[in-house]
Amino acid sequence: MLDQFTIATKGGVVLWTKEYAEISGNPVDSLIQNVLIQSTRTESTKYHSGAYSLQWTFANELNVMFVAVYQKILQLPYLDDLLLLAKRHFVARFAEEIKALVDPECTAFPTFDGFDEEFERVWRAVEERDERERKDKQGVPRKFEDTKKFQSTAKGAKLELEELAQANEMAIGRKQKMRTWNERNGVKDAGNAEETKKGKKGKKKKENRVWEGKATKESMKALDFSGGGSESDNSRSASALVDERSKGRRTKDGIYDVAEVAERSDGFQLLDAEQDEDSGRGIFGIFKNLTSGRVLTEDILSKPMARMREHLANKNVAADIADEICQTVARELVGVRVGGLQNIRKLIEQSMETSLTRILTPVSSTDIIRDIEHVNQAGRPYTIAFVGVNGVGKSTNLSKVCYWLLQNNKRVLIAACDTFRSGAVEQLRVHVRNLRALSENQDVEIFERGYGKDSAAIARDAIASGTANGFDVVLIDTAGRMQDNEPLMRALSKLVSVNKPDKIMFVGEALVGNEAVDQLQKFNQAMRDFSGQSRPRQIDGIILTKFDTIDDRVGAALSMTYITGQPIVFVGTGQTYTDLRRMNVAQVIRALLRPRISKGKKGLKKKVVDPFSRKEWYDLRAPTVFETRVAGKTLVNRSQGTKNAVDFLKGRVFEASLGDLNHDEEQAFRKFRLRIDEVAGRHCLTSFHSMSITTDKLRSLVKKWQTLIEATVTATTTDGYRLRLFVLAFTQRHAGQLRSTTYAQTSQVRAIREKMVAVVESEVQSSTLREVIQKFIPESMGREIEKACHHIFPLQNVLIRKCKVTKAPRVDAQKLLESHGSLEDAGTKIKGEFKEPEVQAEV
């Protein structure tokens, strides 16, 4: 049910309004103030204010907006059509009256009361049409191809890959040569140097064997960087962590401020306006074909906006955000008349620049020093919590922020709340030692309670200690966590709810694209859902790391700011403590809009060839022992000349989850690898290669107070396959046992291992390979081992954790076809003489 429909000018003058229910508050005023004026989220056409949802559209030619207000809990799918039809009827009827409003000689305000009956007719017609469509759809279930679950299947993956091939969205990875540890540190071969020094080769002493999982004294000493060196060595290593060239500057007030990101010119350059217009290249080159002196329409702007959307995606902007930004710019330009002296390219470029500036410009204060002084006046420290996913550099950038605060004469306490990652506390200790050696202000300490403790309690105690000891700032280092890990996200929400930090900094990588959207949305969603508060805290600022590795692909900054509406406070550009920068909005916008310039030879245009034009798709068919027959797709270069595509397909190995092969998520922990042995038409016939279980499953089984027993078995099946199997078993309690531990004695472990080997050898040697695979799925071998070993010691979770084929007989095409059953569309006879298709130069 619609509660209110309002028509107003962009300046805020209400032209016509209709209320169907009593409205609490002013949701339209909230929309104008929080979205259309201040917020960066103007690209969306939906807004929530209290118990209401608002949806709107614009008539740009008259500077009029149309707003529909309804209850948040309702779903009104016909609102888009209602807004569009209401706009058409209102503009067609009152266009002259609206234009007269901007006339300086206009003294009387026109009335629009005659629109009431017309709007009622439009609304009723839209509702009736929606109801008819809904009735037509009743009883007709949604197709499986239209669901999200279809995208996770093999066929869905194939369609997605085909779409990627048609759109030519390929990412070319850059390979980087890595030096060895000795090459980086300039260490020569100690053995050769010693032999040269002695002048003769002595008798080589036998070295002790190093068992897997154990370390020698020499290796531990070589990897020990915790200290022990002289003070001069420590000072030299600490001084290497500060780059004098990247230091910030002090303001007139004596505040140390970090430098801004320097605009790079080695990877890209900005074209001059004349050069861009003459060449016709770049993202706006397509506007050259447009004719000035016309009214811009959606059809005219569709092709340029598609080009712009692709350009933003290449700059690492998330696909959904790039699409919404382009739609917003197009909506603003629809209905605008381009004069004879105006340049359409410049008009669209200016509109895009205005939209990007509105998104990236901070709407909240980024002056942390002023906020710290304001909070310190209340007698408590200013707290900053650093959150993010694994491996983005939270601890490193926390130390950079700490160095910046020490330069401003602040007393800093670092709370080591990462009690999950091994070495996290030691890493912060090293940072504290280095910061004390580098700064004249040595008022930095670490507050830690070791590992395995409650991070929220450690942060609470750290803040209390900082308050009692007069610290100005408390920096809270949290554990890295993936956005889908619910237990860790609950722990983070608890830390935020209990300690209420003044600033929640999200640390993210500048290398991510669409992943940034998922990370930020789920971090905010988790802090809302698990906080248990009426007004939960969310991310207040962003630190963008690894900014020096992306050239002009700065789209992650736009994606993160767009999602949260919060500013990017700092940018990380290196590994030293001074590699902390402030982001320059103008430079980021220039980097987003400028085209990339190839570094090829001057005057030569590189020929663009779609690599997918010379490839073919083949089906990966699994044996009949699995329910899913077509397990996926694979690409191969088309046969041409002496190169046969079949030769490149044979021997390929691919991995698939048993949950996908048998449509059972409970079996997803077991992974099968299948090898292509033969090709029939467009079908790749596969056979068993190996089997294993996931790391998560293994870790979930290993617990304390029990004995882990492993065995390795090599056996040959009746059809000639030699298999190597790795068996895993755990002890469990006896019936009526009171002792908490279930440790088996060494003699019992040996006896159990002998039974395990005997049972597995018997099962494998009496079965074919197909029968062995069928025993893996219900884990029948594990149950047989439990029965055989029950009189020795009770066992649990007995399973074959890994199996691989060490020797296979010669491939028999007839037996392989029998294992796959009938093949649909295995191939059709070609009429006439076969002619090799030509390779297309472009697609």
JSON list of N, CA, C and O in Angstrom, two decimals, residues 32-80:
[
{"chain": "A", "resi": 32, "resn": "ILE", "atom": "N", "xyz": [16.19, 14.09, 1.14]},
{"chain": "A", "resi": 32, "resn": "ILE", "atom": "CA", "xyz": [16.89, 15.22, 0.51]},
{"chain": "A", "resi": 32, "resn": "ILE", "atom": "C", "xyz": [18.17, 15.55, 1.27]},
{"chain": "A", "resi": 32, "resn": "ILE", "atom": "O", "xyz": [19.23, 15.79, 0.67]},
{"chain": "A", "resi": 33, "resn": "GLN", "atom": "N", "xyz": [18.11, 15.55, 2.61]},
{"chain": "A", "resi": 33, "resn": "GLN", "atom": "CA", "xyz": [19.26, 15.96, 3.41]},
{"chain": "A", "resi": 33, "resn": "GLN", "atom": "C", "xyz": [20.35, 14.90, 3.44]},
{"chain": "A", "resi": 33, "resn": "GLN", "atom": "O", "xyz": [21.54, 15.21, 3.29]},
{"chain": "A", "resi": 34, "resn": "ASN", "atom": "N", "xyz": [19.97, 13.64, 3.63]},
{"chain": "A", "resi": 34, "resn": "ASN", "atom": "CA", "xyz": [20.96, 12.59, 3.86]},
{"chain": "A", "resi": 34, "resn": "ASN", "atom": "C", "xyz": [21.43, 11.90, 2.59]},
{"chain": "A", "resi": 34, "resn": "ASN", "atom": "O", "xyz": [22.48, 11.25, 2.59]},
{"chain": "A", "resi": 35, "resn": "VAL", "atom": "N", "xyz": [20.66, 12.00, 1.51]},
{"chain": "A", "resi": 35, "resn": "VAL", "atom": "CA", "xyz": [21.02, 11.29, 0.29]},
{"chain": "A", "resi": 35, "resn": "VAL", "atom": "C", "xyz": [21.33, 12.24, -0.86]},
{"chain": "A", "resi": 35, "resn": "VAL", "atom": "O", "xyz": [22.41, 12.22, -1.42]},
{"chain": "A", "resi": 36, "resn": "LEU", "atom": "N", "xyz": [20.36, 13.09, -1.18]},
{"chain": "A", "resi": 36, "resn": "LEU", "atom": "CA", "xyz": [20.52, 13.92, -2.37]},
{"chain": "A", "resi": 36, "resn": "LEU", "atom": "C", "xyz": [21.49, 15.07, -2.17]},
{"chain": "A", "resi": 36, "resn": "LEU", "atom": "O", "xyz": [21.99, 15.63, -3.14]},
{"chain": "A", "resi": 37, "resn": "ILE", "atom": "N", "xyz": [21.77, 15.44, -0.92]},
{"chain": "A", "resi": 37, "resn": "ILE", "atom": "CA", "xyz": [22.68, 16.57, -0.67]},
{"chain": "A", "resi": 37, "resn": "ILE", "atom": "C", "xyz": [24.02, 16.10, -0.14]},
{"chain": "A", "resi": 37, "resn": "ILE", "atom": "O", "xyz": [25.08, 16.37, -0.70]},
{"chain": "A", "resi": 38, "resn": "GLN", "atom": "N", "xyz": [24.03, 15.33, 0.97]},
{"chain": "A", "resi": 38, "resn": "GLN", "atom": "CA", "xyz": [25.26, 15.00, 1.67]},
{"chain": "A", "resi": 38, "resn": "GLN", "atom": "C", "xyz": [25.84, 13.66, 1.28]},
{"chain": "A", "resi": 38, "resn": "GLN", "atom": "O", "xyz": [27.03, 13.52, 1.10]},
{"chain": "A", "resi": 39, "resn": "SER", "atom": "N", "xyz": [25.00, 12.62, 1.21]},
{"chain": "A", "resi": 39, "resn": "SER", "atom": "CA", "xyz": [25.52, 11.26, 1.12]},
{"chain": "A", "resi": 39, "resn": "SER", "atom": "C", "xyz": [26.12, 11.00, -0.24]},
{"chain": "A", "resi": 39, "resn": "SER", "atom": "O", "xyz": [25.80, 11.63, -1.24]},
{"chain": "A", "resi": 40, "resn": "THR", "atom": "N", "xyz": [27.00, 10.00, -0.27]},
{"chain": "A", "resi": 40, "resn": "THR", "atom": "CA", "xyz": [27.60, 9.55, -1.52]},
{"chain": "A", "resi": 40, "resn": "THR", "atom": "C", "xyz": [26.74, 8.52, -2.22]},
{"chain": "A", "resi": 40, "resn": "THR", "atom": "O", "xyz": [27.06, 8.11, -3.33]},
{"chain": "A", "resi": 41, "resn": "ARG", "atom": "N", "xyz": [25.65, 8.06, -1.59]},
{"chain": "A", "resi": 41, "resn": "ARG", "atom": "CA", "xyz": [24.87, 6.97, -2.16]},
{"chain": "A", "resi": 41, "resn": "ARG", "atom": "C", "xyz": [23.76, 7.50, -3.06]},
{"chain": "A", "resi": 41, "resn": "ARG", "atom": "O", "xyz": [22.62, 7.07, -2.99]},
{"chain": "A", "resi": 42, "resn": "THR", "atom": "N", "xyz": [24.05, 8.48, -3.90]},
{"chain": "A", "resi": 42, "resn": "THR", "atom": "CA", "xyz": [23.03, 9.00, -4.81]},
{"chain": "A", "resi": 42, "resn": "THR", "atom": "C", "xyz": [22.81, 8.09, -6.00]},
{"chain": "A", "resi": 42, "resn": "THR", "atom": "O", "xyz": [21.89, 8.30, -6.76]},
{"chain": "A", "resi": 43, "resn": "GLU", "atom": "N", "xyz": [23.65, 7.07, -6.19]},
{"chain": "A", "resi": 43, "resn": "GLU", "atom": "CA", "xyz": [23.50, 6.19, -7.33]},
{"chain": "A", "resi": 43, "resn": "GLU", "atom": "C", "xyz": [22.34, 5.21, -7.14]},
{"chain": "A", "resi": 43, "resn": "GLU", "atom": "O", "xyz": [21.90, 4.58, -8.07]},
{"chain": "A", "resi": 44, "resn": "SER", "atom": "N", "xyz": [21.88, 5.02, -5.94]},
{"chain": "A", "resi": 44, "resn": "SER", "atom": "CA", "xyz": [20.76, 4.12, -5.68]},
{"chain": "A", "resi": 44, "resn": "SER", "atom": "C", "xyz": [19.47, 4.92, -5.72]},
{"chain": "A", "resi": 44, "resn": "SER", "atom": "O", "xyz": [19.41, 6.09, -5.39]},
{"chain": "A", "resi": 45, "resn": "THR", "atom": "N", "xyz": [18.38, 4.26, -6.15]},
{"chain": "A", "resi": 45, "resn": "THR", "atom": "CA", "xyz": [17.07, 4.91, -6.21]},
{"chain": "A", "resi": 45, "resn": "THR", "atom": "C", "xyz": [16.16, 4.43, -5.09]},
{"chain": "A", "resi": 45, "resn": "THR", "atom": "O", "xyz": [14.95, 4.57, -5.18]},
{"chain": "A", "resi": 46, "resn": "LYS", "atom": "N", "xyz": [16.74, 3.82, -4.05]},
{"chain": "A", "resi": 46, "resn": "LYS", "atom": "CA", "xyz": [15.98, 3.38, -2.88]},
{"chain": "A", "resi": 46, "resn": "LYS", "atom": "C", "xyz": [16.66, 3.88, -1.61]},
{"chain": "A", "resi": 46, "resn": "LYS", "atom": "O", "xyz": [17.88, 3.93, -1.55]},
{"chain": "A", "resi": 47, "resn": "TYR", "atom": "N", "xyz": [15.82, 4.26, -0.65]},
{"chain": "A", "resi": 47, "resn": "TYR", "atom": "CA", "xyz": [16.35, 4.80, 0.61]},
{"chain": "A", "resi": 47, "resn": "TYR", "atom": "C", "xyz": [15.39, 4.42, 1.72]},
{"chain": "A", "resi": 47, "resn": "TYR", "atom": "O", "xyz": [14.17, 4.39, 1.53]},
{"chain": "A", "resi": 48, "resn": "HIS", "atom": "N", "xyz": [15.96, 4.09, 2.90]},
{"chain": "A", "resi": 48, "resn": "HIS", "atom": "CA", "xyz": [15.16, 3.71, 4.06]},
{"chain": "A", "resi": 48, "resn": "HIS", "atom": "C", "xyz": [15.28, 4.78, 5.13]},
{"chain": "A", "resi": 48, "resn": "HIS", "atom": "O", "xyz": [16.39, 5.20, 5.48]},
{"chain": "A", "resi": 49, "resn": "SER", "atom": "N", "xyz": [14.14, 5.22, 5.65]},
{"chain": "A", "resi": 49, "resn": "SER", "atom": "CA", "xyz": [14.11, 6.22, 6.71]},
{"chain": "A", "resi": 49, "resn": "SER", "atom": "C", "xyz": [13.11, 5.76, 7.75]},
{"chain": "A", "resi": 49, "resn": "SER", "atom": "O", "xyz": [11.89, 5.84, 7.53]},
{"chain": "A", "resi": 50, "resn": "GLY", "atom": "N", "xyz": [13.62, 5.27, 8.88]},
{"chain": "A", "resi": 50, "resn": "GLY", "atom": "CA", "xyz": [12.74, 4.78, 9.92]},
{"chain": "A", "resi": 50, "resn": "GLY", "atom": "C", "xyz": [11.94, 3.58, 9.46]},
{"chain": "A", "resi": 50, "resn": "GLY", "atom": "O", "xyz": [12.51, 2.58, 9.02]},
{"chain": "A", "resi": 51, "resn": "ALA", "atom": "N", "xyz": [10.63, 3.67, 9.56]},
{"chain": "A", "resi": 51, "resn": "ALA", "atom": "CA", "xyz": [9.78, 2.55, 9.16]},
{"chain": "A", "resi": 51, "resn": "ALA", "atom": "C", "xyz": [9.35, 2.65, 7.70]},
{"chain": "A", "resi": 51, "resn": "ALA", "atom": "O", "xyz": [8.52, 1.84, 7.25]},
{"chain": "A", "resi": 52, "resn": "TYR", "atom": "N", "xyz": [9.92, 3.60, 6.93]},
{"chain": "A", "resi": 52, "resn": "TYR", "atom": "CA", "xyz": [9.50, 3.83, 5.56]},
{"chain": "A", "resi": 52, "resn": "TYR", "atom": "C", "xyz": [10.63, 3.55, 4.58]},
{"chain": "A", "resi": 52, "resn": "TYR", "atom": "O", "xyz": [11.82, 3.68, 4.91]},
{"chain": "A", "resi": 53, "resn": "SER", "atom": "N", "xyz": [10.25, 3.20, 3.38]},
{"chain": "A", "resi": 53, "resn": "SER", "atom": "CA", "xyz": [11.16, 3.08, 2.25]},
{"chain": "A", "resi": 53, "resn": "SER", "atom": "C", "xyz": [10.73, 4.08, 1.19]},
{"chain": "A", "resi": 53, "resn": "SER", "atom": "O", "xyz": [9.53, 4.31, 1.00]},
{"chain": "A", "resi": 54, "resn": "LEU", "atom": "N", "xyz": [11.72, 4.69, 0.53]},
{"chain": "A", "resi": 54, "resn": "LEU", "atom": "CA", "xyz": [11.44, 5.70, -0.48]},
{"chain": "A", "resi": 54, "resn": "LEU", "atom": "C", "xyz": [12.09, 5.29, -1.79]},
{"chain": "A", "resi": 54, "resn": "LEU", "atom": "O", "xyz": [13.21, 4.78, -1.81]},
{"chain": "A", "resi": 55, "resn": "GLN", "atom": "N", "xyz": [11.38, 5.55, -2.87]},
{"chain": "A", "resi": 55, "resn": "GLN", "atom": "CA", "xyz": [11.89, 5.28, -4.21]},
{"chain": "A", "resi": 55, "resn": "GLN", "atom": "C", "xyz": [11.58, 6.49, -5.07]},
{"chain": "A", "resi": 55, "resn": "GLN", "atom": "O", "xyz": [10.49, 7.07, -4.96]},
{"chain": "A", "resi": 56, "resn": "TRP", "atom": "N", "xyz": [12.53, 6.87, -5.92]},
{"chain": "A", "resi": 56, "resn": "TRP", "atom": "CA", "xyz": [12.34, 8.12, -6.64]},
{"chain": "A", "resi": 56, "resn": "TRP", "atom": "C", "xyz": [12.94, 8.04, -8.04]},
{"chain": "A", "resi": 56, "resn": "TRP", "atom": "O", "xyz": [13.69, 7.12, -8.38]},
{"chain": "A", "resi": 57, "resn": "THR", "atom": "N", "xyz": [12.56, 9.02, -8.87]},
{"chain": "A", "resi": 57, "resn": "THR", "atom": "CA", "xyz": [13.12, 9.20, -10.19]},
{"chain": "A", "resi": 57, "resn": "THR", "atom": "C", "xyz": [13.12, 10.68, -10.51]},
{"chain": "A", "resi": 57, "resn": "THR", "atom": "O", "xyz": [12.50, 11.49, -9.80]},
{"chain": "A", "resi": 58, "resn": "PHE", "atom": "N", "xyz": [13.84, 11.08, -11.58]},
{"chain": "A", "resi": 58, "resn": "PHE", "atom": "CA", "xyz": [14.00, 12.49, -11.94]},
{"chain": "A", "resi": 58, "resn": "PHE", "atom": "C", "xyz": [13.47, 12.75, -13.35]},
{"chain": "A", "resi": 58, "resn": "PHE", "atom": "O", "xyz": [13.52, 11.87, -14.22]},
{"chain": "A", "resi": 59, "resn": "ALA", "atom": "N", "xyz": [12.98, 13.97, -13.55]},
{"chain": "A", "resi": 59, "resn": "ALA", "atom": "CA", "xyz": [12.71, 14.52, -14.88]},
{"chain": "A", "resi": 59, "resn": "ALA", "atom": "C", "xyz": [13.74, 15.63, -15.09]},
{"chain": "A", "resi": 59, "resn": "ALA", "atom": "O", "xyz": [13.52, 16.78, -14.69]},
{"chain": "A", "resi": 60, "resn": "ASN", "atom": "N", "xyz": [14.89, 15.28, -15.65]},
{"chain": "A", "resi": 60, "resn": "ASN", "atom": "CA", "xyz": [16.02, 16.21, -15.70]},
{"chain": "A", "resi": 60, "resn": "ASN", "atom": "C", "xyz": [15.74, 17.44, -16.56]},
{"chain": "A", "resi": 60, "resn": "ASN", "atom": "O", "xyz": [16.30, 18.51, -16.32]},
{"chain": "A", "resi": 61, "resn": "GLU", "atom": "N", "xyz": [14.88, 17.28, -17.57]},
{"chain": "A", "resi": 61, "resn": "GLU", "atom": "CA", "xyz": [14.63, 18.43, -18.44]},
{"chain": "A", "resi": 61, "resn": "GLU", "atom": "C", "xyz": [13.88, 19.54, -17.71]},
{"chain": "A", "resi": 61, "resn": "GLU", "atom": "O", "xyz": [13.92, 20.71, -18.12]},
{"chain": "A", "resi": 62, "resn": "LEU", "atom": "N", "xyz": [13.16, 19.18, -16.60]},
{"chain": "A", "resi": 62, "resn": "LEU", "atom": "CA", "xyz": [12.42, 20.18, -15.84]},
{"chain": "A", "resi": 62, "resn": "LEU", "atom": "C", "xyz": [12.94, 20.33, -14.41]},
{"chain": "A", "resi": 62, "resn": "LEU", "atom": "O", "xyz": [12.37, 21.10, -13.63]},
{"chain": "A", "resi": 63, "resn": "ASN", "atom": "N", "xyz": [14.00, 19.58, -14.05]},
{"chain": "A", "resi": 63, "resn": "ASN", "atom": "CA", "xyz": [14.57, 19.63, -12.69]},
{"chain": "A", "resi": 63, "resn": "ASN", "atom": "C", "xyz": [13.51, 19.28, -11.64]},
{"chain": "A", "resi": 63, "resn": "ASN", "atom": "O", "xyz": [13.37, 19.95, -10.62]},
{"chain": "A", "resi": 64, "resn": "VAL", "atom": "N", "xyz": [12.75, 18.22, -11.91]},
{"chain": "A", "resi": 64, "resn": "VAL", "atom": "CA", "xyz": [11.68, 17.79, -11.03]},
{"chain": "A", "resi": 64, "resn": "VAL", "atom": "C", "xyz": [11.95, 16.35, -10.62]},
{"chain": "A", "resi": 64, "resn": "VAL", "atom": "O", "xyz": [12.43, 15.54, -11.43]},
{"chain": "A", "resi": 65, "resn": "MET", "atom": "N", "xyz": [11.64, 16.03, -9.34]},
{"chain": "A", "resi": 65, "resn": "MET", "atom": "CA", "xyz": [11.80, 14.65, -8.87]},
{"chain": "A", "resi": 65, "resn": "MET", "atom": "C", "xyz": [10.45, 14.13, -8.38]},
{"chain": "A", "resi": 65, "resn": "MET", "atom": "O", "xyz": [9.60, 14.89, -7.89]},
{"chain": "A", "resi": 66, "resn": "PHE", "atom": "N", "xyz": [10.26, 12.81, -8.51]},
{"chain": "A", "resi": 66, "resn": "PHE", "atom": "CA", "xyz": [9.04, 12.12, -8.14]},
{"chain": "A", "resi": 66, "resn": "PHE", "atom": "C", "xyz": [9.41, 11.09, -7.07]},
{"chain": "A", "resi": 66, "resn": "PHE", "atom": "O", "xyz": [10.26, 10.22, -7.30]},
{"chain": "A", "resi": 67, "resn": "VAL", "atom": "N", "xyz": [8.79, 11.15, -5.89]},
{"chain": "A", "resi": 67, "resn": "VAL", "atom": "CA", "xyz": [9.14, 10.32, -4.74]},
{"chain": "A", "resi": 67, "resn": "VAL", "atom": "C", "xyz": [7.91, 9.56, -4.28]},
{"chain": "A", "resi": 67, "resn": "VAL", "atom": "O", "xyz": [6.84, 10.15, -4.07]},
{"chain": "A", "resi": 68, "resn": "ALA", "atom": "N", "xyz": [8.09, 8.22, -4.11]},
{"chain": "A", "resi": 68, "resn": "ALA", "atom": "CA", "xyz": [7.04, 7.36, -3.57]},
{"chain": "A", "resi": 68, "resn": "ALA", "atom": "C", "xyz": [7.47, 6.87, -2.20]},
{"chain": "A", "resi": 68, "resn": "ALA", "atom": "O", "xyz": [8.60, 6.41, -2.02]},
{"chain": "A", "resi": 69, "resn": "VAL", "atom": "N", "xyz": [6.56, 6.96, -1.20]},
{"chain": "A", "resi": 69, "resn": "VAL", "atom": "CA", "xyz": [6.84, 6.55, 0.17]},
{"chain": "A", "resi": 69, "resn": "VAL", "atom": "C", "xyz": [5.91, 5.41, 0.54]},
{"chain": "A", "resi": 69, "resn": "VAL", "atom": "O", "xyz": [4.69, 5.50, 0.31]},
{"chain": "A", "resi": 70, "resn": "TYR", "atom": "N", "xyz": [6.48, 4.31, 1.13]},
{"chain": "A", "resi": 70, "resn": "TYR", "atom": "CA", "xyz": [5.67, 3.16, 1.51]},
{"chain": "A", "resi": 70, "resn": "TYR", "atom": "C", "xyz": [6.33, 2.49, 2.72]},
{"chain": "A", "resi": 70, "resn": "TYR", "atom": "O", "xyz": [7.46, 2.79, 3.08]},
{"chain": "A", "resi": 71, "resn": "GLN", "atom": "N", "xyz": [5.60, 1.56, 3.35]},
{"chain": "A", "resi": 71, "resn": "GLN", "atom": "CA", "xyz": [6.11, 0.86, 4.52]},
{"chain": "A", "resi": 71, "resn": "GLN", "atom": "C", "xyz": [7.29, -0.03, 4.13]},
{"chain": "A", "resi": 71, "resn": "GLN", "atom": "O", "xyz": [7.26, -0.68, 3.08]},
{"chain": "A", "resi": 72, "resn": "LYS", "atom": "N", "xyz": [8.31, -0.07, 5.01]},
{"chain": "A", "resi": 72, "resn": "LYS", "atom": "CA", "xyz": [9.52, -0.82, 4.71]},
{"chain": "A", "resi": 72, "resn": "LYS", "atom": "C", "xyz": [9.24, -2.32, 4.57]},
{"chain": "A", "resi": 72, "resn": "LYS", "atom": "O", "xyz": [9.91, -3.02, 3.80]},
{"chain": "A", "resi": 73, "resn": "ILE", "atom": "N", "xyz": [8.27, -2.82, 5.31]},
{"chain": "A", "resi": 73, "resn": "ILE", "atom": "CA", "xyz": [8.02, -4.25, 5.31]},
{"chain": "A", "resi": 73, "resn": "ILE", "atom": "C", "xyz": [7.31, -4.72, 4.05]},
{"chain": "A", "resi": 73, "resn": "ILE", "atom": "O", "xyz": [7.19, -5.92, 3.81]},
{"chain": "A", "resi": 74, "resn": "LEU", "atom": "N", "xyz": [6.79, -3.79, 3.23]},
{"chain": "A", "resi": 74, "resn": "LEU", "atom": "CA", "xyz": [6.05, -4.15, 2.03]},
{"chain": "A", "resi": 74, "resn": "LEU", "atom": "C", "xyz": [6.98, -4.29, 0.83]},
{"chain": "A", "resi": 74, "resn": "LEU", "atom": "O", "xyz": [8.04, -3.68, 0.77]},
{"chain": "A", "resi": 75, "resn": "GLN", "atom": "N", "xyz": [6.56, -5.11, -0.12]},
{"chain": "A", "resi": 75, "resn": "GLN", "atom": "CA", "xyz": [7.25, -5.27, -1.38]},
{"chain": "A", "resi": 75, "resn": "GLN", "atom": "C", "xyz": [6.31, -4.81, -2.49]},
{"chain": "A", "resi": 75, "resn": "GLN", "atom": "O", "xyz": [5.30, -5.45, -2.76]},
{"chain": "A", "resi": 76, "resn": "LEU", "atom": "N", "xyz": [6.63, -3.69, -3.13]},
{"chain": "A", "resi": 76, "resn": "LEU", "atom": "CA", "xyz": [5.79, -3.12, -4.19]},
{"chain": "A", "resi": 76, "resn": "LEU", "atom": "C", "xyz": [6.56, -3.16, -5.49]},
{"chain": "A", "resi": 76, "resn": "LEU", "atom": "O", "xyz": [7.29, -2.22, -5.84]},
{"chain": "A", "resi": 77, "resn": "PRO", "atom": "N", "xyz": [6.47, -4.25, -6.26]},
{"chain": "A", "resi": 77, "resn": "PRO", "atom": "CA", "xyz": [7.27, -4.37, -7.49]},
{"chain": "A", "resi": 77, "resn": "PRO", "atom": "C", "xyz": [6.85, -3.43, -8.60]},
{"chain": "A", "resi": 77, "resn": "PRO", "atom": "O", "xyz": [7.59, -3.24, -9.56]},
{"chain": "A", "resi": 78, "resn": "TYR", "atom": "N", "xyz": [5.63, -2.85, -8.48]},
{"chain": "A", "resi": 78, "resn": "TYR", "atom": "CA", "xyz": [5.14, -1.99, -9.57]},
{"chain": "A", "resi": 78, "resn": "TYR", "atom": "C", "xyz": [5.58, -0.53, -9.42]},
{"chain": "A", "resi": 78, "resn": "TYR", "atom": "O", "xyz": [5.17, 0.31, -10.24]},
{"chain": "A", "resi": 79, "resn": "LEU", "atom": "N", "xyz": [6.39, -0.20, -8.42]},
{"chain": "A", "resi": 79, "resn": "LEU", "atom": "CA", "xyz": [6.73, 1.20, -8.19]},
{"chain": "A", "resi": 79, "resn": "LEU", "atom": "C", "xyz": [7.53, 1.81, -9.33]},
{"chain": "A", "resi": 79, "resn": "LEU", "atom": "O", "xyz": [7.38, 2.99, -9.65]},
{"chain": "A", "resi": 80, "resn": "ASP", "atom": "N", "xyz": [8.41, 1.02, -9.95]},
{"chain": "A", "resi": 80, "resn": "ASP", "atom": "CA", "xyz": [9.18, 1.57, -11.08]},
{"chain": "A", "resi": 80, "resn": "ASP", "atom": "C", "xyz": [8.25, 2.02, -12.21]},
{"chain": "A", "resi": 80, "resn": "ASP", "atom": "O", "xyz": [8.43, 3.09, -12.79]}
]
